[in-house]
Coordinates of C-alpha atoms in Angstrom, one line a residue:
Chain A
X236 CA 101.9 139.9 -14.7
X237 CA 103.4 141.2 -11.4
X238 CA 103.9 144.7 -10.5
X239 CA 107.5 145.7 -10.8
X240 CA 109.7 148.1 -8.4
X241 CA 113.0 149.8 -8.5
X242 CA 115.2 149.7 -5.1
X243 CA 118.2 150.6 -6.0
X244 CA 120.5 152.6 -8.9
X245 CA 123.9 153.5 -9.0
X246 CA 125.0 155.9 -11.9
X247 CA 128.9 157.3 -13.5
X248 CA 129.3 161.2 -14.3
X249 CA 128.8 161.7 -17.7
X250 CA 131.9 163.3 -19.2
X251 CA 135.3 161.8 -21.2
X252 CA 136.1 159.2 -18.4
X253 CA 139.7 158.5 -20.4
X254 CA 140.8 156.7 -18.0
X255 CA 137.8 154.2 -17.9
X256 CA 137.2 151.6 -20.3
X257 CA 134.0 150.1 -21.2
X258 CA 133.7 147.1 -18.9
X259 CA 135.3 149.6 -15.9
X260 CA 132.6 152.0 -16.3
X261 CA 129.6 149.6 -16.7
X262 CA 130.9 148.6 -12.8
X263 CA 131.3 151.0 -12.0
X264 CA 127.2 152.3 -12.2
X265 CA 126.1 148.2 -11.5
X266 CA 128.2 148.0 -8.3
X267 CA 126.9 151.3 -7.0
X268 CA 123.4 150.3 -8.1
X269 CA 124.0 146.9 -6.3
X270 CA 125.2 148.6 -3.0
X271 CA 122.6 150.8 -3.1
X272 CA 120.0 148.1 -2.9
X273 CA 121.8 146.5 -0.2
X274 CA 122.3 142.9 -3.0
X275 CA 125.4 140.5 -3.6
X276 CA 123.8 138.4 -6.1
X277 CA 121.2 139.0 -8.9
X278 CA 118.7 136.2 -11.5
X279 CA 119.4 138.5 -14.4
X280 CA 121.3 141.1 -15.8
X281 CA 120.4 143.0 -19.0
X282 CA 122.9 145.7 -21.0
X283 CA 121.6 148.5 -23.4
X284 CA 124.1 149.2 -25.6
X285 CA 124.3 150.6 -29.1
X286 CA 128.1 151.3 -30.3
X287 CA 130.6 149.1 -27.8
X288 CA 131.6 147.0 -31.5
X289 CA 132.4 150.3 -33.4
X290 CA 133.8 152.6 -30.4
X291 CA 135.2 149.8 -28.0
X292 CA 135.7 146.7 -30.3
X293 CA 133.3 145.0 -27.7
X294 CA 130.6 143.1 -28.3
X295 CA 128.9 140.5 -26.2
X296 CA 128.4 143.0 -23.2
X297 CA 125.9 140.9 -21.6
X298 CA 128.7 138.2 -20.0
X299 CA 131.5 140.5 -19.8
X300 CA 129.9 142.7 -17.3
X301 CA 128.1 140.2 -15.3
X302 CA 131.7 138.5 -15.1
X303 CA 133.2 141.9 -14.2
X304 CA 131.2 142.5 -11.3
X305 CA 131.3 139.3 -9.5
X306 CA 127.9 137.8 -10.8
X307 CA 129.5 135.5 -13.2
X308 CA 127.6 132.5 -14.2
X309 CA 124.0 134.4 -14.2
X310 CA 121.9 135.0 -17.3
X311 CA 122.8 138.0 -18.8
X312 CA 122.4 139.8 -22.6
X313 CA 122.7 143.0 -24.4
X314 CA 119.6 144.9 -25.4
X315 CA 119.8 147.2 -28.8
X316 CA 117.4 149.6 -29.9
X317 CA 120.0 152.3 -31.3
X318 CA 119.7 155.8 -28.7
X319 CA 116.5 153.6 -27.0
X320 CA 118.5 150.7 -26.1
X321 CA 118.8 151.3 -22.5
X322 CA 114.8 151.8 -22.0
X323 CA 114.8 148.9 -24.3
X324 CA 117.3 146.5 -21.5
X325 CA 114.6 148.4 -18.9
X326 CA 112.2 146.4 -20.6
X327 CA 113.8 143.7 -20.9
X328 CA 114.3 143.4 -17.0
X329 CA 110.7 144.6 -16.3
X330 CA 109.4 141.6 -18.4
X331 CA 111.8 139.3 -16.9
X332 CA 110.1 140.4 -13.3
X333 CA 106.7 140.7 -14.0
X334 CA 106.1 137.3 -15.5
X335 CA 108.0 135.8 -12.5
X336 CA 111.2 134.6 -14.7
X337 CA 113.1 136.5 -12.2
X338 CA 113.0 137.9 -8.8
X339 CA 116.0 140.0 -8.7
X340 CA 117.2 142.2 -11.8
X341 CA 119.9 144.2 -13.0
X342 CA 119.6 146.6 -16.0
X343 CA 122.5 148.9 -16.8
X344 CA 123.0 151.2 -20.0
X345 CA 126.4 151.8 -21.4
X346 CA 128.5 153.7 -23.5
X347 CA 131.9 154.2 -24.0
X348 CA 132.2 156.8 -26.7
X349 CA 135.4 158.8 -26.4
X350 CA 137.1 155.6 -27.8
X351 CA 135.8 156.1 -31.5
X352 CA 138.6 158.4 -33.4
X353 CA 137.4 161.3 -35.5
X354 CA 134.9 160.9 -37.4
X355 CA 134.2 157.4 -36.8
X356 CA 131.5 158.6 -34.3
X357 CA 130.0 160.2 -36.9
X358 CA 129.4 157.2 -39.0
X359 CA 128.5 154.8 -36.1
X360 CA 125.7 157.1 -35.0
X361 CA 124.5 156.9 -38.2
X362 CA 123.6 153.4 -38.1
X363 CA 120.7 154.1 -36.2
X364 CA 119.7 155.3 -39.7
X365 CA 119.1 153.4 -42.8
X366 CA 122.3 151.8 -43.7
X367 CA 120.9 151.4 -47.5
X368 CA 118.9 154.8 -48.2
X369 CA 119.7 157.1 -46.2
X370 CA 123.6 156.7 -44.8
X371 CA 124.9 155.8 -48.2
X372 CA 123.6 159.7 -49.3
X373 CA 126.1 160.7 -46.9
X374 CA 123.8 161.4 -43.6
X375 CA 124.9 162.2 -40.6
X376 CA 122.2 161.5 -37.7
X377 CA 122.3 165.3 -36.9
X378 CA 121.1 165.9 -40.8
X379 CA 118.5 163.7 -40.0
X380 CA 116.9 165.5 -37.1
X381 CA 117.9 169.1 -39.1
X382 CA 116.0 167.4 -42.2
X383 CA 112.7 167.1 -39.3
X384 CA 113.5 171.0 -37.9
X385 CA 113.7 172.8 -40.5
X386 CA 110.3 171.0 -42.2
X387 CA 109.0 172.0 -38.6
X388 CA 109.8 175.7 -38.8
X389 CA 108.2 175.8 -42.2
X390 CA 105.0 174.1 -41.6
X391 CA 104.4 175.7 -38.3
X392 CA 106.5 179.2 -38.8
X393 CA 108.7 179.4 -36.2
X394 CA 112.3 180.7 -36.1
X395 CA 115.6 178.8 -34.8
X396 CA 115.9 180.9 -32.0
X397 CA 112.4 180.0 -30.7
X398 CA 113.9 176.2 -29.7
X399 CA 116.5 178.2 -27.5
X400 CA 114.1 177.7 -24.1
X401 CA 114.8 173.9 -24.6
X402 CA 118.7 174.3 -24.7
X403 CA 118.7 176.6 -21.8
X404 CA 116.0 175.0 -19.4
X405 CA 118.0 171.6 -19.4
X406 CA 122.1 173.7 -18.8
X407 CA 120.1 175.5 -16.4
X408 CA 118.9 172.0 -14.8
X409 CA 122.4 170.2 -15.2
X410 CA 124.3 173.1 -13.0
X411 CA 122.0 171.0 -9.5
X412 CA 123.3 167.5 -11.5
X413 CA 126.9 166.0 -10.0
X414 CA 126.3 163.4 -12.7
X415 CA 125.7 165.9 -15.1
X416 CA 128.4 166.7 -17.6
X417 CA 127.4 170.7 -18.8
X418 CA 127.1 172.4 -15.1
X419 CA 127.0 175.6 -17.1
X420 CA 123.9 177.9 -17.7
X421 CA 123.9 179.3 -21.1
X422 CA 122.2 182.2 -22.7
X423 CA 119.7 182.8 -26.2
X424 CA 122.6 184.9 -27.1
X425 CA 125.2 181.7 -27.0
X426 CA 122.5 179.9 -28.4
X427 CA 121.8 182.0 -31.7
X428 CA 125.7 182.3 -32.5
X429 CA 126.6 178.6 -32.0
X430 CA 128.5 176.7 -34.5
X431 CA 126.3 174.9 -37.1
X432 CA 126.4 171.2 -37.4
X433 CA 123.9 170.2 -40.0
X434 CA 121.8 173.9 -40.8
X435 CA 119.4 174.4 -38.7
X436 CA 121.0 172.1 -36.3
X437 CA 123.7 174.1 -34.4
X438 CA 126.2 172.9 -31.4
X439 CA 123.8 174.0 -28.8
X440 CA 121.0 172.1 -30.5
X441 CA 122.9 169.4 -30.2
X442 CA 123.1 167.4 -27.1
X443 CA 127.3 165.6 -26.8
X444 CA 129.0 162.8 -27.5
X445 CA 130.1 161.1 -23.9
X446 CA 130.6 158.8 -22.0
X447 CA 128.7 156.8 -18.9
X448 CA 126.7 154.1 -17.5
X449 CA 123.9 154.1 -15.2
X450 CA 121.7 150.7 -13.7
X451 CA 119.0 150.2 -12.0
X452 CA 117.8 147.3 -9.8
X453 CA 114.2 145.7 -10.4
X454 CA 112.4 143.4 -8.1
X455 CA 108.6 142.5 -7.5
X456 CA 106.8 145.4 -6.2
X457 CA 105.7 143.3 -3.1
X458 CA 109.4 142.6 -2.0
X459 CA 110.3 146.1 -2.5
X460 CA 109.6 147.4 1.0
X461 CA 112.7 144.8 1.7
X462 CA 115.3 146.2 -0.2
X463 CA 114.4 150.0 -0.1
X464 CA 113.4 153.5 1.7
X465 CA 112.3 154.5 -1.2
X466 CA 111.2 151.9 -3.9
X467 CA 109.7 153.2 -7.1
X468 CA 106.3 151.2 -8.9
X469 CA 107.5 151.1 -12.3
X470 CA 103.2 151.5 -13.5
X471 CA 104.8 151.2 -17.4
X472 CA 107.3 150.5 -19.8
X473 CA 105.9 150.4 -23.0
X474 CA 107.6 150.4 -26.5
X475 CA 106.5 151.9 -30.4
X476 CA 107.8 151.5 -33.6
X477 CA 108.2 153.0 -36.7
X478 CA 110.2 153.3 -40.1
X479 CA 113.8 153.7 -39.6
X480 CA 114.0 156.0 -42.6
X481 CA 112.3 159.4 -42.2
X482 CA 111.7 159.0 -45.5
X483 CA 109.0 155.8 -45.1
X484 CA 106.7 157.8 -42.6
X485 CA 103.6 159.2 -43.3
X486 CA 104.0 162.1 -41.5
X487 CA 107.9 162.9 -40.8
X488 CA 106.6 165.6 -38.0
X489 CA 104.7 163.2 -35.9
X490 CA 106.4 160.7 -34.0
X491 CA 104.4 157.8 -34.6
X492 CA 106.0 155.1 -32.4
X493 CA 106.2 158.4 -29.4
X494 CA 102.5 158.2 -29.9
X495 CA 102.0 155.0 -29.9
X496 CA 104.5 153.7 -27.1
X497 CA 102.5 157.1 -24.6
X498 CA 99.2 155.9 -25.3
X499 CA 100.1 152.4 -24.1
X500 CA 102.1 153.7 -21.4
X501 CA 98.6 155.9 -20.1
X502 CA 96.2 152.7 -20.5
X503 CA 98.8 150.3 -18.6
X504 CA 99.1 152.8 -15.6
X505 CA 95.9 154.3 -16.2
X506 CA 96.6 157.7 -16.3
X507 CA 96.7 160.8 -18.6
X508 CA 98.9 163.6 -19.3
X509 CA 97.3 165.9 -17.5
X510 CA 98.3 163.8 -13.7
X511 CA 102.0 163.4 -15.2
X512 CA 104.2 165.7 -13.1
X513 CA 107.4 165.6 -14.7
X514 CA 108.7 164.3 -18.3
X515 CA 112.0 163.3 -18.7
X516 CA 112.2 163.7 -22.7
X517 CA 114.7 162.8 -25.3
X518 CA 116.1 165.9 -26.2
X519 CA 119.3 165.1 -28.3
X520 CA 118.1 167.7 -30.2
X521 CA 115.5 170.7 -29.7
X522 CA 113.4 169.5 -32.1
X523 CA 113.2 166.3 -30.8
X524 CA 112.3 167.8 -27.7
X525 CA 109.4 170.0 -29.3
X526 CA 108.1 166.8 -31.0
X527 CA 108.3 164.9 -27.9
X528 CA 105.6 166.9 -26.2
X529 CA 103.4 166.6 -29.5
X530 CA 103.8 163.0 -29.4
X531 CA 102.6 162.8 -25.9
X532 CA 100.0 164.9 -25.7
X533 CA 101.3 168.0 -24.1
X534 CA 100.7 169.8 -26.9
X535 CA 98.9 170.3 -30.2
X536 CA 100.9 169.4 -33.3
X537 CA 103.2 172.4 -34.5
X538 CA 102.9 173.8 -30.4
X539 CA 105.5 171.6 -28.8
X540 CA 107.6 174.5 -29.2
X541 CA 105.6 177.1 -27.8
X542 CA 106.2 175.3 -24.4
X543 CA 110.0 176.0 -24.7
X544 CA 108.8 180.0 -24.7
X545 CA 106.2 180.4 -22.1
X546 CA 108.1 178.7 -19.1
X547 CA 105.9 175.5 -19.5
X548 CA 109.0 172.9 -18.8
X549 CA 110.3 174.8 -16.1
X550 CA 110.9 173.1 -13.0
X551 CA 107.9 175.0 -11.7
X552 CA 106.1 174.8 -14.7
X553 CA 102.7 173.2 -16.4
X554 CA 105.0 170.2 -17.7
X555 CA 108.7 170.2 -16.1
X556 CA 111.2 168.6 -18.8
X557 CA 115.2 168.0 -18.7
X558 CA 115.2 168.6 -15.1
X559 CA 118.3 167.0 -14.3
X560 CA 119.7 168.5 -17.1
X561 CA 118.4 166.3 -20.5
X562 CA 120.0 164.9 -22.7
X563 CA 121.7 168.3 -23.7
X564 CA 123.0 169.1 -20.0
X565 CA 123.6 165.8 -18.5
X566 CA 125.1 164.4 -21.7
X567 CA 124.1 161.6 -24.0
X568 CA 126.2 158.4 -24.2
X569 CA 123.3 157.0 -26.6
X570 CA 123.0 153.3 -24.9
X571 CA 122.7 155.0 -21.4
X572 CA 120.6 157.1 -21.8
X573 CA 117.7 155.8 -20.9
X574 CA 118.4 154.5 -17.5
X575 CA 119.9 157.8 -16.4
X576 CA 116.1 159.2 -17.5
X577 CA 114.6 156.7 -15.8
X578 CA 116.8 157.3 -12.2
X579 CA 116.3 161.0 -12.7
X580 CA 112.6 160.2 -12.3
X581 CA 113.0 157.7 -9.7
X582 CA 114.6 160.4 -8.0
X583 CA 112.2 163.2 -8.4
X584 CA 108.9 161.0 -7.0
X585 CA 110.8 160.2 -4.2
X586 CA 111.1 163.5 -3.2
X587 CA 115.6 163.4 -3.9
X588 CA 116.1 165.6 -6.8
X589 CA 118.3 168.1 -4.3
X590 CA 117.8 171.9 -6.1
X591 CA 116.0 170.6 -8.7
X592 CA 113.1 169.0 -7.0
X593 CA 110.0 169.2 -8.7
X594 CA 107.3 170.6 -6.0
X595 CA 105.0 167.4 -5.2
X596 CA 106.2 165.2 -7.8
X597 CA 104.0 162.0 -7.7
X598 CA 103.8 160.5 -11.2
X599 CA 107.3 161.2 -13.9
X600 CA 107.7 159.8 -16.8
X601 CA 110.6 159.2 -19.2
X602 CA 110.9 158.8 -22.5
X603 CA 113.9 157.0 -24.6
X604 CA 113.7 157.9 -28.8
X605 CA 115.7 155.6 -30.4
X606 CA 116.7 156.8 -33.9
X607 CA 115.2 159.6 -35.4
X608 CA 112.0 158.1 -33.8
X609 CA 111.9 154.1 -34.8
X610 CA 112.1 153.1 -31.7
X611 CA 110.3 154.7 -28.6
X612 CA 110.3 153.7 -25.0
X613 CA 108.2 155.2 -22.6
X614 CA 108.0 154.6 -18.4
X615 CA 106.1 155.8 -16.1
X616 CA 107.2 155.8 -12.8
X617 CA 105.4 156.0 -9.3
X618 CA 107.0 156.4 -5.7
Chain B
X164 CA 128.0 149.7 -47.2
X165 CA 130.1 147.0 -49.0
X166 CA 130.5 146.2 -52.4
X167 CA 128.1 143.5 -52.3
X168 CA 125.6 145.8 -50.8
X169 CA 125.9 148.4 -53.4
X170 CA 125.9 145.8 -56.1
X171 CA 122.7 145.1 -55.0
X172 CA 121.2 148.0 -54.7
X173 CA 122.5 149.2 -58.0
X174 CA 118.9 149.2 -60.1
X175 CA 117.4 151.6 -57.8
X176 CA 120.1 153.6 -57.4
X177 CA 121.0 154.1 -60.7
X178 CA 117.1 154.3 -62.3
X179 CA 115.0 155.7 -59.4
X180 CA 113.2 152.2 -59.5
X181 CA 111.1 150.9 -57.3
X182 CA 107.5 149.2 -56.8
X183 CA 104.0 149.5 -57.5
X184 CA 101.4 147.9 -55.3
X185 CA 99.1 145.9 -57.9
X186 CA 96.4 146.0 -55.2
X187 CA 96.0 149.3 -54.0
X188 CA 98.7 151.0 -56.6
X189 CA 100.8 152.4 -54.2
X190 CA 104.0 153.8 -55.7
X191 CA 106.7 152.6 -53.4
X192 CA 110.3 153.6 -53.1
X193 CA 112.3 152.5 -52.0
X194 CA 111.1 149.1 -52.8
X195 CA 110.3 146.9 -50.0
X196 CA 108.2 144.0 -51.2
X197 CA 105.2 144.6 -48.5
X198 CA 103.1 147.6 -49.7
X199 CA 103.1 149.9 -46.5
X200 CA 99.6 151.1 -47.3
X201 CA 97.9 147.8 -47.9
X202 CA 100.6 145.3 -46.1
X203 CA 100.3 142.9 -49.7
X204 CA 102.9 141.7 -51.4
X205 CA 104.0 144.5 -54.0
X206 CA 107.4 143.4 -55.8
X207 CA 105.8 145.0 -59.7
X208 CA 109.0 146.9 -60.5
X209 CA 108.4 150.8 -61.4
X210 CA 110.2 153.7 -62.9
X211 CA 110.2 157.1 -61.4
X212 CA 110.4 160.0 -63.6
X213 CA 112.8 161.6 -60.9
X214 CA 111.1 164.6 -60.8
X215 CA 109.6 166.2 -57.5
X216 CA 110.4 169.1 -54.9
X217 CA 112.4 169.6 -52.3
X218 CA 110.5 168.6 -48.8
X219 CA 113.0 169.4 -46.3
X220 CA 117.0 170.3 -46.4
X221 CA 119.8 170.6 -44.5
X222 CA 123.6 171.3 -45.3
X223 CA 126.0 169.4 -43.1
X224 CA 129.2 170.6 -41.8
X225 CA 130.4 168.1 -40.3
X226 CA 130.2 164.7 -42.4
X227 CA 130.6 161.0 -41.6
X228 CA 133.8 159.2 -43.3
X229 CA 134.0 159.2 -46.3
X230 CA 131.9 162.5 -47.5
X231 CA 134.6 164.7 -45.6
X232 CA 135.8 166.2 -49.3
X233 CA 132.2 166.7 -50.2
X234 CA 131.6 169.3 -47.1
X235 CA 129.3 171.2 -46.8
X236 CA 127.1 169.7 -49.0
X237 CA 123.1 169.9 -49.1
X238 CA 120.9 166.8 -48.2
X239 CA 117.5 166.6 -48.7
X240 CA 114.0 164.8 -48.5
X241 CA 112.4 164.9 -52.3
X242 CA 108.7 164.8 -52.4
X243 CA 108.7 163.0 -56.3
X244 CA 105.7 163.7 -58.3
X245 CA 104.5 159.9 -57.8
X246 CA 104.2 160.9 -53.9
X247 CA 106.9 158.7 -51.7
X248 CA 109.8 161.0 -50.3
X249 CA 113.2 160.1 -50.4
X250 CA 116.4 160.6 -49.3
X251 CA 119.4 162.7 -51.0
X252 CA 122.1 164.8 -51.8
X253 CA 121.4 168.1 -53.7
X254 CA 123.7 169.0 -56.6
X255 CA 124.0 171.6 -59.2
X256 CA 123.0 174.3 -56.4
X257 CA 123.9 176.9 -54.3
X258 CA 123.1 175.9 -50.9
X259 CA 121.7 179.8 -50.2
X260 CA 118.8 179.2 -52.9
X261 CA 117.6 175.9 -51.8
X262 CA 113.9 176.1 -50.2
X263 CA 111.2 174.1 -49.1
X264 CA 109.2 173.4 -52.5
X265 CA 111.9 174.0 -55.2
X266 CA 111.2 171.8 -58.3
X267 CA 114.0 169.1 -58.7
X268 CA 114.9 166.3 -60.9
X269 CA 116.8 163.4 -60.3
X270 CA 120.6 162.5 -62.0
X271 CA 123.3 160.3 -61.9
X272 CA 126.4 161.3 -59.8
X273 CA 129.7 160.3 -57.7
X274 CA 128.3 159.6 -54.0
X275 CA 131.7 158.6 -53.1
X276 CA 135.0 156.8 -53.7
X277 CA 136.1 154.5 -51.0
X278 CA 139.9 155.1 -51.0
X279 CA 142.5 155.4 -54.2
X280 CA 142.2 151.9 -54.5
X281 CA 138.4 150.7 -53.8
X282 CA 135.2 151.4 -55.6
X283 CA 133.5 155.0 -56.8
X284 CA 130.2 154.7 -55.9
X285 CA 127.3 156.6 -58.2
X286 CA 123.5 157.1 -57.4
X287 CA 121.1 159.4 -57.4
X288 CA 121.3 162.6 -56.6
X289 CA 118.6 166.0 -57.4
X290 CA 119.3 169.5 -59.0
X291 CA 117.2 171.9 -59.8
X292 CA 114.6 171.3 -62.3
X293 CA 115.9 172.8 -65.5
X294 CA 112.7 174.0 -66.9
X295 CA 113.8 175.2 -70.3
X296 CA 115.2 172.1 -71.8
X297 CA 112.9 169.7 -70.1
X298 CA 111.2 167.5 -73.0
X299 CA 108.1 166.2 -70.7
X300 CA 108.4 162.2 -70.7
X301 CA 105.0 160.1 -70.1
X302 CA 105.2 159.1 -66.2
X303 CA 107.0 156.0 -65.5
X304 CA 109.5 156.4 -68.0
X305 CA 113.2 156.0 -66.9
X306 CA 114.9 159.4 -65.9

């Protein structure tokens, strides 16, 4: 296998881009991305998408964008692993690199989700769930992750308002982000008195429904030095599994396929959690975030959340998290995601996260939760 | 979920049933053919007695299509007596006295109706044990 770099990424605000449709957003984050690695042409390009056929009509992403930005004629697919599916393209285009398939690589994530009409979002988000025992019961993903905090604040006996620090730390983060779509602290107060969604789950546990695209550029490590100032060593990107169904676990409170997809991540790059500067988690909800942590060894089981009280994730603290903002502050166009995590890292080790700079950030890693933890992605990333 | 889908899944919607793993006698549901604790084939059909306690619950505002009449309603993960959990609405309840450990028992009950015109869809849902006219069944029994 050969060692894999990132020299370029190019990303959209997250927001409601009305006036942008699917394929105009996905160039406009692959063209930036392109420029920004100085390329005109590419082997491969890989799309991680998870709604474009219920909010856009759209499938087959892969040809449509490569056609739309000029690179018609080159391999290119769509990559689906539900919230994980743009960690899941990374992959994709990391494999494609390090076994030589392909020299130069283009991953974007996408999501178009102001398209979908009223509920309809709803209902397609819930097909990250299982569509014959869990949907049919009338889930909504949200009840899903309530169904996993509420257990949570039982077992362990914490209150709702304990998860606040998570909610502020990443609106706090996303006021330095231009690509962020909350640039708005908020406070415990705002936090306690939000609107419920699925009890415990309020509004501000919640991260939003929105819309973006971000892509990187992948090449072999060696080459790098070509193409960029400031390449980043991709050291892992390594995927877990579990049960769809929260219902099939052993354990609902651990995230199995978190656990497994870290622990692979930590032998590939040999490293531990204790030399990882900065965690880009997957915090569509606060508990996710608190479970995160657990998962990957940043704290005991039941203490994830412990870390949102003590100052822990701030940007000066033990274990910095959301520090662009999260999924909460930046926003969460599900297919995305996890490329704008993984160029939020790419830009902290190279010493570019503006205000939000992490002091001597060496080693970050991201992490992409796909589901309510059936699919887990997790990169580490090195300047 | 289409009709096909629901006609399908009918049995263990209806009955609570699902498998038992003839190897390691797992009680499975819902049934899935590969026993999760001993990855053998398990397809030997078994019948929940559809009692258990509430695990976990929530009680959603804002539903998906098709539930919007139904909100708020209560979902819930039911630990049944057998051991597996699984997934469903509460019924027969006041959302305010649901808690973690509440004895439940499964019935019968409209999920949903797709439309004026298209199907109403029944299943499984759980309510409050109701302890005084229970007549204990032997285990295994159909609910």
């Amino acid at each position: 296998m050969r060692d894999v770099s990132i020299i370029g990424f190019g990303q959209t605000p997250v927001g409601e881009h009305w006036e942008l449709s699917l394929r105009h957003i996905a160039a406009q984050a692959v063209l930036a991305a392109m420029q920004d690695a100085g390329i005109d042409r590419a082997d491969a390009l890989y799309v991680g998408n998870m709604i474009a056929s219920e909010t856009s009509g759209q499938h087959h992403l892969g040809a449509l964008v490569a056609d739309f930005v000029g690179l018609r004629g080159i391999e290119a697919f769509r990559v689906e692993a539900a919230c994980a599916s743009g960690a899941a393209a990374l992959r994709a285009g990391y494999l494609a690199v390090a076994s030589g398939a392909a020299d130069l690589v283009i991953v974007v994530g996408l999501e178009k989700m102001t398209d979908a009409i009223g509920n309809s979002i709803t209902t397609a988000l819930a097909e990250a769930a299982d569509a014959d025992y869990e949907t049919p019961h009338g889930l909504s993903f949200v009840s899903i992750n309530a169904l996993l905090m509420r257990r949570y604040m039982y077992e362990f006996g914490v209150r709702h308002e304990d998860f606040a620090g998570f909610a502020i730390t990443a609106h706090q983060n996303a006021v330095n982000n231009p690509y962020a779509m909350f640039r708005r602290p908020i406070t415990k107060e705002e936090f306690v008195q939000a609107r419920m969604i699925a009890d415990p789950i309020n509004l501000l546990d919640s991260s939003p429904v929105a819309d973006g695209a971000a892509a990187v550029v992948l090449c072999p490590t060696d080459q790098a030095r070509s193409f960029s100032e400031y390449p980043v060593h991709i050291r892992a990107c390594e995927v877990g599994t579990d049960s769809l169904a929260l219902h099939d676990r052993r354990d609902p409170l651990f995230l199995e396929a978190a656990y497994i997809s870290v622990q692979k991540a930590y032998a590939r790059a040999g490293v531990t959690p204790a030399d990882i500067d900065l965690f880009e988690l997957h915090d569509a909800f606060t508990i996710m975030a608190a479970l995160s942590l657990e998962a990957a060894g940043f704290a005991r089981r039941g203490e994830g959340v412990r870390l949102a009280m003590d100052g822990a994730i701030a940007l000066n603290g033990r274990i910095p998290i959301s520090t662009m903002g999260g999924l909460k502050g930046r926003g969460h166009p599900v297919g995305a995601t996890g490329v704008y995590q993984v160029i939020e890292v790419a830009q902290q080790v190279t010493g570019r996260a503006g205000a939000n700079q992490v002091p001597n950030a060496r080693l970050g890693m991201a992490q992409n939760i796909g589901g309510s933890g059936a699919t887990v992605i997790t990169t580490i990333l090195e300047a | 979920m289409g009709i096909p889908a629901y006609w399908r899944t009918r049995t263990q919607r209806y009955a609570l049933v699902g498998e038992v793993c003839h190897k390691c006698g797992a009680k499975i549901f819902p049934p899935r053919d590969v026993c999760p604790e001993c990855t053998r084939p398990a397809s030997d059909p078994f019948t929940f007695s559809g009692r258990g306690e509430v695990y976990s619950f929530s009680t959603i505002y804002q539903p998906p299509e098709g539930f919007e009449e139904f909100a708020p309603y209560t979902v819930a993960l039911v630990k049944l007596e057998e051991g597996p959990l699984v997934t469903a609405q509460l019924t027969d309840v006041d959302p305010a006295e649901v808690h973690i450990g509440m004895p439940v028992e499964m019935v019968t009950r409209k999920l949903r109706e797709e439309g004026e015109d298209g199907q109403i869809i029944y299943g499984y849902k759980f309510r409050p044990l109701l302890r005084n006219t229970l007549t204990p069944r032997p285990s295994g029994q159909a609910a």
